[in-house]
Coordinates of C-alpha atoms in Angstrom, one line a residue:
M1176 CA 26.0 129.5 24.8
K1177 CA 23.0 128.0 27.0
E1178 CA 23.5 124.6 28.3
L1179 CA 20.8 122.2 28.9
N1180 CA 21.9 120.6 32.2
G1181 CA 19.7 117.9 32.3
R1182 CA 22.2 116.6 36.1
E1183 CA 20.3 119.4 37.3
L1184 CA 16.3 118.4 36.4
A1185 CA 17.6 115.1 37.7
G1186 CA 19.1 116.5 40.8
Y1187 CA 15.6 117.3 41.5
V1188 CA 13.5 114.5 40.4
K1189 CA 15.6 112.0 42.6
E1190 CA 15.1 114.0 45.8
R1191 CA 11.1 112.7 44.8
Q1192 CA 11.5 110.0 44.1
A1193 CA 13.6 108.9 47.3
R1194 CA 10.6 109.8 49.3
Q1195 CA 8.6 107.5 47.1
V1196 CA 11.0 105.2 47.8
R1197 CA 11.0 105.7 51.4
Q1198 CA 7.2 105.0 51.5
L1199 CA 7.1 102.3 49.1
R1200 CA 9.5 100.5 51.9
A1201 CA 7.2 101.5 54.8
K1202 CA 4.5 99.4 53.5
K1203 CA 7.0 96.5 52.7
I1204 CA 7.3 97.2 48.8
F1205 CA 10.5 97.1 47.4
P1206 CA 11.9 97.8 44.3
K1207 CA 14.5 95.9 42.6
L1208 CA 15.7 96.4 38.6
T1209 CA 18.2 93.6 37.2
I1210 CA 20.2 94.7 34.0
F1211 CA 21.9 92.1 31.7
Y1212 CA 24.8 92.9 29.6
D1213 CA 27.2 90.7 27.1
N1214 CA 29.9 92.6 26.7
D1215 CA 32.6 94.7 28.7
S1216 CA 32.5 98.1 26.7
P1217 CA 33.6 100.9 28.5
V1218 CA 30.4 103.1 27.8
I1219 CA 28.2 100.1 28.7
A1220 CA 30.2 99.5 32.1
K1221 CA 29.9 103.4 32.7
Y1222 CA 26.2 103.4 32.3
M1223 CA 25.7 100.9 34.1
S1224 CA 27.7 102.5 37.0
L1225 CA 25.7 105.1 37.2
K1226 CA 22.2 103.5 37.4
Q1227 CA 23.8 101.3 40.7
K1228 CA 24.6 104.8 42.1
Y1229 CA 21.6 105.8 41.0
G1230 CA 19.8 103.0 42.8
E1231 CA 21.9 103.2 45.7
D1232 CA 21.1 106.8 46.4
I1233 CA 17.3 106.3 46.2
N1234 CA 17.5 102.9 48.0
I1235 CA 16.5 100.9 45.0
D1236 CA 18.0 97.4 44.6
V1237 CA 19.7 97.0 41.2
E1238 CA 21.5 93.8 40.1
V1239 CA 24.2 93.6 37.6
I1240 CA 23.8 89.9 35.9
K1241 CA 26.3 89.4 32.6
L1242 CA 25.3 87.3 29.4
T1243 CA 26.3 85.0 27.5
A1244 CA 24.5 83.5 24.0
A1245 CA 24.3 80.0 25.8
D1246 CA 22.6 81.3 28.7
A1247 CA 20.6 84.2 27.9
E1248 CA 17.1 83.1 27.4
E1249 CA 17.5 81.6 31.2
K1250 CA 18.6 83.8 32.8
L1251 CA 15.9 86.5 31.2
H1252 CA 13.2 84.0 32.2
T1253 CA 14.6 83.5 35.4
A1254 CA 14.3 87.2 36.4
A1255 CA 11.1 87.6 34.7
D1256 CA 9.7 85.0 37.0
D1257 CA 11.0 86.8 39.7
E1258 CA 8.3 88.8 42.0
K1259 CA 11.1 90.3 44.0
V1260 CA 12.3 91.7 40.4
T1261 CA 10.3 95.1 39.6
G1262 CA 12.2 96.0 36.3
I1263 CA 14.4 94.5 33.6
I1264 CA 16.6 96.1 31.3
V1265 CA 18.9 94.6 28.8
Q1266 CA 21.8 97.1 28.3
L1267 CA 22.4 98.1 24.7
P1268 CA 24.3 97.5 22.3
L1269 CA 24.9 93.8 23.0
A1270 CA 27.7 92.2 21.3
E1271 CA 27.3 88.2 21.7
C1272 CA 23.6 88.1 22.5
D1273 CA 20.4 88.1 19.7
M1274 CA 18.1 91.4 20.1
K1275 CA 15.3 88.8 20.3
I1276 CA 15.7 88.3 23.9
L1277 CA 14.2 92.0 24.3
D1278 CA 11.1 90.1 23.8
L1279 CA 11.6 87.8 26.8
I1280 CA 11.1 90.6 29.1
P1281 CA 7.9 91.2 30.6
L1282 CA 6.0 94.0 29.4
A1283 CA 5.3 94.8 33.0
K1284 CA 8.6 95.0 33.9
D1285 CA 9.8 96.8 30.5
V1286 CA 11.1 99.8 32.1
D1287 CA 13.2 101.0 29.6
G1288 CA 10.4 100.7 26.7
L1289 CA 13.3 98.0 24.7
R1290 CA 9.9 96.0 23.7
G1291 CA 8.8 99.1 21.7
E1292 CA 5.4 99.1 23.7
S1293 CA 6.3 102.3 25.2
D1294 CA 8.5 105.1 25.7
T1295 CA 12.1 104.5 26.1
A1296 CA 13.4 105.8 29.1
T1297 CA 16.4 108.0 26.8
A1298 CA 13.0 109.1 24.5
M1299 CA 11.6 110.0 27.9
A1300 CA 14.8 111.8 29.0
I1301 CA 14.8 114.3 26.2
H1302 CA 11.7 115.4 26.2
W1303 CA 11.5 116.3 29.9
L1304 CA 14.9 118.4 28.8
L1305 CA 13.7 120.5 26.1
T1306 CA 10.5 121.1 28.1
G1307 CA 12.2 121.3 31.7
Y1308 CA 14.3 124.3 29.9
G1309 CA 11.2 125.9 28.0
V1310 CA 12.3 125.2 24.5
E1311 CA 9.4 125.1 22.7
L1312 CA 8.5 122.3 20.1
E1313 CA 5.3 123.3 18.7
N1314 CA 5.9 125.4 15.0
K1315 CA 9.4 124.2 15.1
K1316 CA 11.4 122.4 12.5
L1317 CA 12.4 119.1 14.1
A1318 CA 15.4 116.7 13.5
I1319 CA 16.5 113.1 14.7
V1320 CA 20.0 112.5 13.7
G1321 CA 20.0 108.7 14.4
H1322 CA 17.0 106.1 14.1
G1323 CA 17.9 103.6 17.0
K1324 CA 16.0 102.1 19.2
L1325 CA 17.0 103.4 22.3
V1326 CA 16.5 107.2 20.6
G1327 CA 15.7 108.0 17.4
A1328 CA 12.9 106.0 16.6
P1329 CA 11.2 105.8 20.0
L1330 CA 11.4 109.8 20.0
E1331 CA 9.9 110.2 16.6
K1332 CA 6.8 107.9 17.1
M1333 CA 6.6 110.2 20.3
W1334 CA 7.0 113.7 18.9
R1335 CA 4.7 112.6 15.6
E1336 CA 2.2 111.1 18.3
S1337 CA 2.1 114.9 19.3
N1338 CA 1.9 116.6 15.7
Y1339 CA 5.6 118.3 15.8
D1340 CA 7.4 118.5 12.5
V1341 CA 9.9 115.8 12.8
T1342 CA 12.5 115.1 10.6
V1343 CA 14.6 111.9 10.5
F1344 CA 18.0 112.1 8.8
D1345 CA 19.6 108.4 9.0
K1346 CA 22.1 106.7 6.5
G1347 CA 23.0 108.8 3.8
S1348 CA 21.0 111.4 4.6
D1349 CA 22.8 115.1 3.9
L1350 CA 23.4 116.5 7.3
N1351 CA 24.3 119.8 6.2
L1352 CA 20.2 120.1 5.6
L1353 CA 20.1 119.9 9.2
S1354 CA 21.0 124.4 9.1
D1355 CA 17.5 124.8 8.0
Y1356 CA 16.1 123.0 11.9
D1357 CA 15.0 124.8 14.8
V1358 CA 16.0 121.6 17.1
I1359 CA 18.3 118.9 16.5
V1360 CA 18.8 115.4 18.5
T1361 CA 21.4 113.5 17.7
A1362 CA 22.2 110.0 18.8
T1363 CA 24.5 108.0 16.3
G1364 CA 27.4 107.0 18.1
V1365 CA 30.0 108.7 16.0
P1366 CA 31.9 111.3 17.5
G1367 CA 32.1 115.1 16.1
L1368 CA 29.7 114.0 13.3
I1369 CA 27.5 117.2 14.1
K1370 CA 29.8 119.8 13.2
A1371 CA 29.3 124.0 13.7
T1372 CA 28.8 124.7 10.2
M1373 CA 25.5 122.3 10.1
I1374 CA 23.6 124.0 13.0
K1375 CA 21.5 127.4 12.0
Y1376 CA 22.0 130.6 14.5
G1377 CA 20.2 129.9 18.0
G1378 CA 19.8 126.3 17.5
V1379 CA 19.2 123.9 20.0
I1380 CA 21.0 120.6 20.2
V1381 CA 20.8 117.7 22.4
D1382 CA 23.8 115.0 22.1
A1383 CA 22.2 111.7 22.9
G1384 CA 25.3 109.9 21.4
T1385 CA 28.1 108.2 22.7
A1386 CA 30.8 106.2 21.9
S1387 CA 34.3 105.1 23.3
E1388 CA 37.4 106.8 22.0
G1389 CA 41.1 106.6 23.3
G1390 CA 39.0 105.5 26.6
V1391 CA 37.1 108.8 26.8
I1392 CA 33.4 108.8 26.3
K1393 CA 32.4 111.7 23.2
G1394 CA 29.1 112.6 21.9
D1395 CA 28.5 113.4 18.5
L1396 CA 28.7 117.1 18.3
D1397 CA 31.9 118.2 17.4
D1398 CA 33.9 120.4 19.4
A1399 CA 34.4 123.6 17.7
A1400 CA 30.1 124.0 18.2
R1401 CA 30.6 124.5 21.5
E1402 CA 32.2 127.6 21.0
R1403 CA 29.5 129.4 19.4
D1404 CA 27.6 131.3 22.0
D1405 CA 24.2 131.5 20.1
L1406 CA 23.7 128.2 20.7
T1407 CA 21.6 125.6 23.2
L1408 CA 23.2 122.6 23.8
T1409 CA 23.5 119.5 26.4
P1410 CA 26.9 119.7 28.2
K1411 CA 30.0 117.1 27.4
I1412 CA 28.6 115.0 30.6
G1413 CA 25.2 115.7 32.1
G1414 CA 23.2 116.3 29.7
V1415 CA 20.8 113.5 28.4
G1416 CA 22.2 110.8 30.6
P1417 CA 21.0 111.7 34.4
L1418 CA 17.9 112.4 33.2
T1419 CA 17.3 109.3 31.6
V1420 CA 18.7 107.7 34.6
A1421 CA 15.8 109.2 36.3
M1422 CA 13.8 108.2 33.8
L1423 CA 13.8 104.6 33.6
F1424 CA 13.6 104.5 38.0
E1425 CA 10.5 106.5 37.6
K1426 CA 9.4 104.0 35.5
V1427 CA 10.6 101.1 38.4
I1428 CA 8.9 103.1 40.9
Q1429 CA 5.9 103.3 39.0
V1430 CA 5.7 99.1 38.5
A1431 CA 6.5 98.6 42.3
G1432 CA 3.6 101.1 43.3
K1433 CA 0.6 99.2 41.2

């Protein structure tokens, strides 16, 4: 089995970003990311903590604010108008607030692409991960399992714009047909959904699914698939996540430097 180690790639990106932030701070420019969330899901807590730690490592301020349905609009407007806030994200999924609050993020501060006007950090991370490890996408059959706002939909858009041969598998699709595809990206949040028998010999699988099961964060890929030595896979930990965080801060730095 070959690993697509996002943590390794993110390490190289982080070193460069730390230098960029030092240069910005020398010019009295102080990047700041504000993260909004509305529930205490273990998955959400984990991803926010990763972003806070990453920001600390490269000297970017990260502020975390909890929302309620009653105060969400006010808090989003305050951050939108705050000149000290470089980027704003709403940590999905939302439990209480309406998804319409995403439209309150100014396009200039939408560093996660949640408004659909730019590529999301996760979609960019997946593309960088595959290209970074030399996985050819041209003339290959690509499958995306799940069509969510963060991964499936923006990744499909990105790949179609590059004229890649991509098929989306959503609710009700026959997942056994995945065995015809060379590269599979899955992001449903259903633990163990993708079975070893659904993957062709020598296939490439990027597991971007996250769910909490018994307090443990799990992906979409069944453990039995990891026993096959012919596959190229993201690891259980350190696959897409670390590179997604790196891509998020890449945008924060770009916005700050404008």
